Amino acid sequence: MTQSERRLYLIQSLLAERPSCRRQEIPADSARQKILLRGLMNVRPPKACNPELLRVQNTYLKEETARKTITNLETLVPVSDGLYLWQGDITALRCDAIVNAANSGMTGCYVPNYRCIDNCIHTFAGMQLRLACEALMEEQGYEEPTGHAKITPAFNLPCRYILHTVGPIISGPLRDTDCRLLASCYRSCLELAAANDLESVAFCCISTGEFRFPNEKAAEIAIQTVRSFLQQNKTSVKKVIFNVFKDTDREIYERLLTENSTAERTARSL
């Protein structure tokens, strides 16, 4: 199969699973086909997949990922000891684990083609990820508490694992409780990474955006929590990447990391 043939096969198979959509017209151009395929994957419930469907999906997603510019952690330069700042698509980063800002249901975003990181990660990891998350939730028996974390394979992503954490949702003035819960997200992910003997972890900007945590304060908590964890624990985690997508977040992290690095050097010299 060519990539176009795989895409059509996947669309037709997913439409066939939904009786109400079997008369859905499939667009002729590839861009609109990709939008339709992503939407169908986003709304698909966590249920068993036909092995051939998974095989074609895996080949298709790996080819799509290969067409991106994959960034290897080894090519990045640390801002300070073990800490990196990188602006880009986290689904195209090759490291041990990336962090997903999940919701309490933990099975991904079901809004077709939504641009949140949860949607992006589930889309490009593949349908197995939702099944894996559903299995974890069934075993647990209740929704994931804010500030905790779970680990799954990364399936079709270039990283090895995904760490899923639920950040606090801000609905009014920022509270101390919100700050403690956000710090717990970072700590829980690092503890889980260490428990699985991972060396590198890439964090997205947890709870900012749709969850409305103030970006500056979120970055302060992220950097402080990660620094404290690395300094106070004997851990397998040696490299932490702060992944940003927006220019405003990059500017915040650049400033805070630089200020922290300068303060550290000054303290060591005294």
PDB file of N, CA and C in Angstrom, residues 133-171:
ATOM      1  N   CYS A 133      -4.837   3.284  28.136  1.00  0.00           N
ATOM      2  CA  CYS A 133      -5.299   4.177  29.202  1.00  0.00           C
ATOM      3  C   CYS A 133      -6.604   3.678  29.810  1.00  0.00           C
ATOM      4  N   GLU A 134      -7.492   3.168  28.966  1.00  0.00           N
ATOM      5  CA  GLU A 134      -8.758   2.620  29.454  1.00  0.00           C
ATOM      6  C   GLU A 134      -8.508   1.423  30.371  1.00  0.00           C
ATOM      7  N   ALA A 135      -7.540   0.597  30.018  1.00  0.00           N
ATOM      8  CA  ALA A 135      -7.219  -0.563  30.857  1.00  0.00           C
ATOM      9  C   ALA A 135      -6.713  -0.110  32.227  1.00  0.00           C
ATOM     10  N   LEU A 136      -5.892   0.925  32.253  1.00  0.00           N
ATOM     11  CA  LEU A 136      -5.397   1.456  33.526  1.00  0.00           C
ATOM     12  C   LEU A 136      -6.540   1.991  34.378  1.00  0.00           C
ATOM     13  N   MET A 137      -7.477   2.679  33.731  1.00  0.00           N
ATOM     14  CA  MET A 137      -8.598   3.257  34.468  1.00  0.00           C
ATOM     15  C   MET A 137      -9.558   2.184  34.977  1.00  0.00           C
ATOM     16  N   GLU A 138      -9.761   1.152  34.177  1.00  0.00           N
ATOM     17  CA  GLU A 138     -10.618   0.055  34.622  1.00  0.00           C
ATOM     18  C   GLU A 138     -10.007  -0.640  35.838  1.00  0.00           C
ATOM     19  N   GLU A 139      -8.705  -0.833  35.807  1.00  0.00           N
ATOM     20  CA  GLU A 139      -8.019  -1.466  36.931  1.00  0.00           C
ATOM     21  C   GLU A 139      -8.079  -0.584  38.168  1.00  0.00           C
ATOM     22  N   GLN A 140      -7.955   0.722  37.964  1.00  0.00           N
ATOM     23  CA  GLN A 140      -7.960   1.653  39.097  1.00  0.00           C
ATOM     24  C   GLN A 140      -9.364   1.803  39.690  1.00  0.00           C
ATOM     25  N   GLY A 141     -10.360   1.880  38.826  1.00  0.00           N
ATOM     26  CA  GLY A 141     -11.735   1.929  39.296  1.00  0.00           C
ATOM     27  C   GLY A 141     -12.275   3.302  39.630  1.00  0.00           C
ATOM     28  N   TYR A 142     -11.508   4.320  39.404  1.00  0.00           N
ATOM     29  CA  TYR A 142     -11.967   5.697  39.645  1.00  0.00           C
ATOM     30  C   TYR A 142     -11.114   6.648  38.810  1.00  0.00           C
ATOM     31  N   GLU A 143     -11.622   7.873  38.636  1.00  0.00           N
ATOM     32  CA  GLU A 143     -10.912   8.847  37.811  1.00  0.00           C
ATOM     33  C   GLU A 143      -9.557   9.197  38.418  1.00  0.00           C
ATOM     34  N   GLU A 144      -8.658   9.631  37.569  1.00  0.00           N
ATOM     35  CA  GLU A 144      -7.313   9.970  38.019  1.00  0.00           C
ATOM     36  C   GLU A 144      -7.335  11.265  38.839  1.00  0.00           C
ATOM     37  N   PRO A 145      -6.808  11.229  40.053  1.00  0.00           N
ATOM     38  CA  PRO A 145      -6.781  12.449  40.873  1.00  0.00           C
ATOM     39  C   PRO A 145      -5.813  13.484  40.298  1.00  0.00           C
ATOM     40  N   THR A 146      -6.114  14.731  40.509  1.00  0.00           N
ATOM     41  CA  THR A 146      -5.225  15.818  40.096  1.00  0.00           C
ATOM     42  C   THR A 146      -3.887  15.683  40.822  1.00  0.00           C
ATOM     43  N   GLY A 147      -2.807  15.864  40.068  1.00  0.00           N
ATOM     44  CA  GLY A 147      -1.471  15.811  40.656  1.00  0.00           C
ATOM     45  C   GLY A 147      -0.815  14.446  40.618  1.00  0.00           C
ATOM     46  N   HIS A 148      -1.538  13.419  40.181  1.00  0.00           N
ATOM     47  CA  HIS A 148      -0.978  12.070  40.076  1.00  0.00           C
ATOM     48  C   HIS A 148      -0.519  11.818  38.630  1.00  0.00           C
ATOM     49  N   ALA A 149       0.055  10.644  38.381  1.00  0.00           N
ATOM     50  CA  ALA A 149       0.554  10.342  37.038  1.00  0.00           C
ATOM     51  C   ALA A 149       0.458   8.852  36.748  1.00  0.00           C
ATOM     52  N   LYS A 150       0.348   8.538  35.463  1.00  0.00           N
ATOM     53  CA  LYS A 150       0.360   7.157  34.966  1.00  0.00           C
ATOM     54  C   LYS A 150       1.359   7.082  33.817  1.00  0.00           C
ATOM     55  N   ILE A 151       1.846   5.875  33.546  1.00  0.00           N
ATOM     56  CA  ILE A 151       2.793   5.670  32.445  1.00  0.00           C
ATOM     57  C   ILE A 151       2.237   4.640  31.466  1.00  0.00           C
ATOM     58  N   THR A 152       2.435   4.900  30.175  1.00  0.00           N
ATOM     59  CA  THR A 152       2.060   3.947  29.124  1.00  0.00           C
ATOM     60  C   THR A 152       3.183   3.902  28.093  1.00  0.00           C
ATOM     61  N   PRO A 153       3.198   2.866  27.267  1.00  0.00           N
ATOM     62  CA  PRO A 153       4.089   2.908  26.100  1.00  0.00           C
ATOM     63  C   PRO A 153       3.699   4.078  25.203  1.00  0.00           C
ATOM     64  N   ALA A 154       4.620   4.490  24.338  1.00  0.00           N
ATOM     65  CA  ALA A 154       4.349   5.603  23.419  1.00  0.00           C
ATOM     66  C   ALA A 154       3.857   5.116  22.058  1.00  0.00           C
ATOM     67  N   PHE A 155       3.872   3.809  21.842  1.00  0.00           N
ATOM     68  CA  PHE A 155       3.365   3.199  20.617  1.00  0.00           C
ATOM     69  C   PHE A 155       4.042   3.803  19.376  1.00  0.00           C
ATOM     70  N   ASN A 156       3.374   4.631  18.590  1.00  0.00           N
ATOM     71  CA  ASN A 156       3.941   5.083  17.318  1.00  0.00           C
ATOM     72  C   ASN A 156       4.688   6.415  17.394  1.00  0.00           C
ATOM     73  N   LEU A 157       4.898   6.929  18.585  1.00  0.00           N
ATOM     74  CA  LEU A 157       5.671   8.163  18.743  1.00  0.00           C
ATOM     75  C   LEU A 157       7.169   7.836  18.796  1.00  0.00           C
ATOM     76  N   PRO A 158       8.038   8.804  18.536  1.00  0.00           N
ATOM     77  CA  PRO A 158       9.479   8.531  18.575  1.00  0.00           C
ATOM     78  C   PRO A 158      10.036   8.365  19.986  1.00  0.00           C
ATOM     79  N   CYS A 159       9.315   8.842  21.021  1.00  0.00           N
ATOM     80  CA  CYS A 159       9.750   8.605  22.397  1.00  0.00           C
ATOM     81  C   CYS A 159       9.378   7.173  22.798  1.00  0.00           C
ATOM     82  N   ARG A 160       9.825   6.766  23.988  1.00  0.00           N
ATOM     83  CA  ARG A 160       9.566   5.391  24.431  1.00  0.00           C
ATOM     84  C   ARG A 160       8.292   5.272  25.279  1.00  0.00           C
ATOM     85  N   TYR A 161       8.052   6.278  26.099  1.00  0.00           N
ATOM     86  CA  TYR A 161       6.917   6.223  27.017  1.00  0.00           C
ATOM     87  C   TYR A 161       6.191   7.566  27.046  1.00  0.00           C
ATOM     88  N   ILE A 162       4.958   7.513  27.572  1.00  0.00           N
ATOM     89  CA  ILE A 162       4.183   8.729  27.833  1.00  0.00           C
ATOM     90  C   ILE A 162       3.804   8.728  29.311  1.00  0.00           C
ATOM     91  N   LEU A 163       4.056   9.839  29.967  1.00  0.00           N
ATOM     92  CA  LEU A 163       3.632  10.045  31.344  1.00  0.00           C
ATOM     93  C   LEU A 163       2.395  10.938  31.313  1.00  0.00           C
ATOM     94  N   HIS A 164       1.283  10.444  31.828  1.00  0.00           N
ATOM     95  CA  HIS A 164       0.017  11.174  31.785  1.00  0.00           C
ATOM     96  C   HIS A 164      -0.265  11.755  33.161  1.00  0.00           C
ATOM     97  N   THR A 165      -0.502  13.049  33.237  1.00  0.00           N
ATOM     98  CA  THR A 165      -0.806  13.675  34.524  1.00  0.00           C
ATOM     99  C   THR A 165      -1.956  14.652  34.369  1.00  0.00           C
ATOM    100  N   VAL A 166      -2.749  14.785  35.428  1.00  0.00           N
ATOM    101  CA  VAL A 166      -3.916  15.671  35.423  1.00  0.00           C
ATOM    102  C   VAL A 166      -3.586  16.913  36.236  1.00  0.00           C
ATOM    103  N   GLY A 167      -3.526  18.042  35.566  1.00  0.00           N
ATOM    104  CA  GLY A 167      -3.220  19.290  36.246  1.00  0.00           C
ATOM    105  C   GLY A 167      -4.455  19.968  36.802  1.00  0.00           C
ATOM    106  N   PRO A 168      -4.271  20.932  37.708  1.00  0.00           N
ATOM    107  CA  PRO A 168      -5.405  21.665  38.271  1.00  0.00           C
ATOM    108  C   PRO A 168      -6.065  22.571  37.234  1.00  0.00           C
ATOM    109  N   ILE A 169      -7.393  22.679  37.316  1.00  0.00           N
ATOM    110  CA  ILE A 169      -8.154  23.578  36.457  1.00  0.00           C
ATOM    111  C   ILE A 169      -8.489  24.833  37.265  1.00  0.00           C
ATOM    112  N   ILE A 170      -8.150  25.988  36.751  1.00  0.00           N
ATOM    113  CA  ILE A 170      -8.347  27.241  37.472  1.00  0.00           C
ATOM    114  C   ILE A 170      -9.674  27.872  37.046  1.00  0.00           C
ATOM    115  N   SER A 171     -10.560  28.085  38.018  1.00  0.00           N
ATOM    116  CA  SER A 171     -11.863  28.661  37.713  1.00  0.00           C
ATOM    117  C   SER A 171     -12.088  29.997  38.414  1.00  0.00           C
TER     118      SER A 171
END
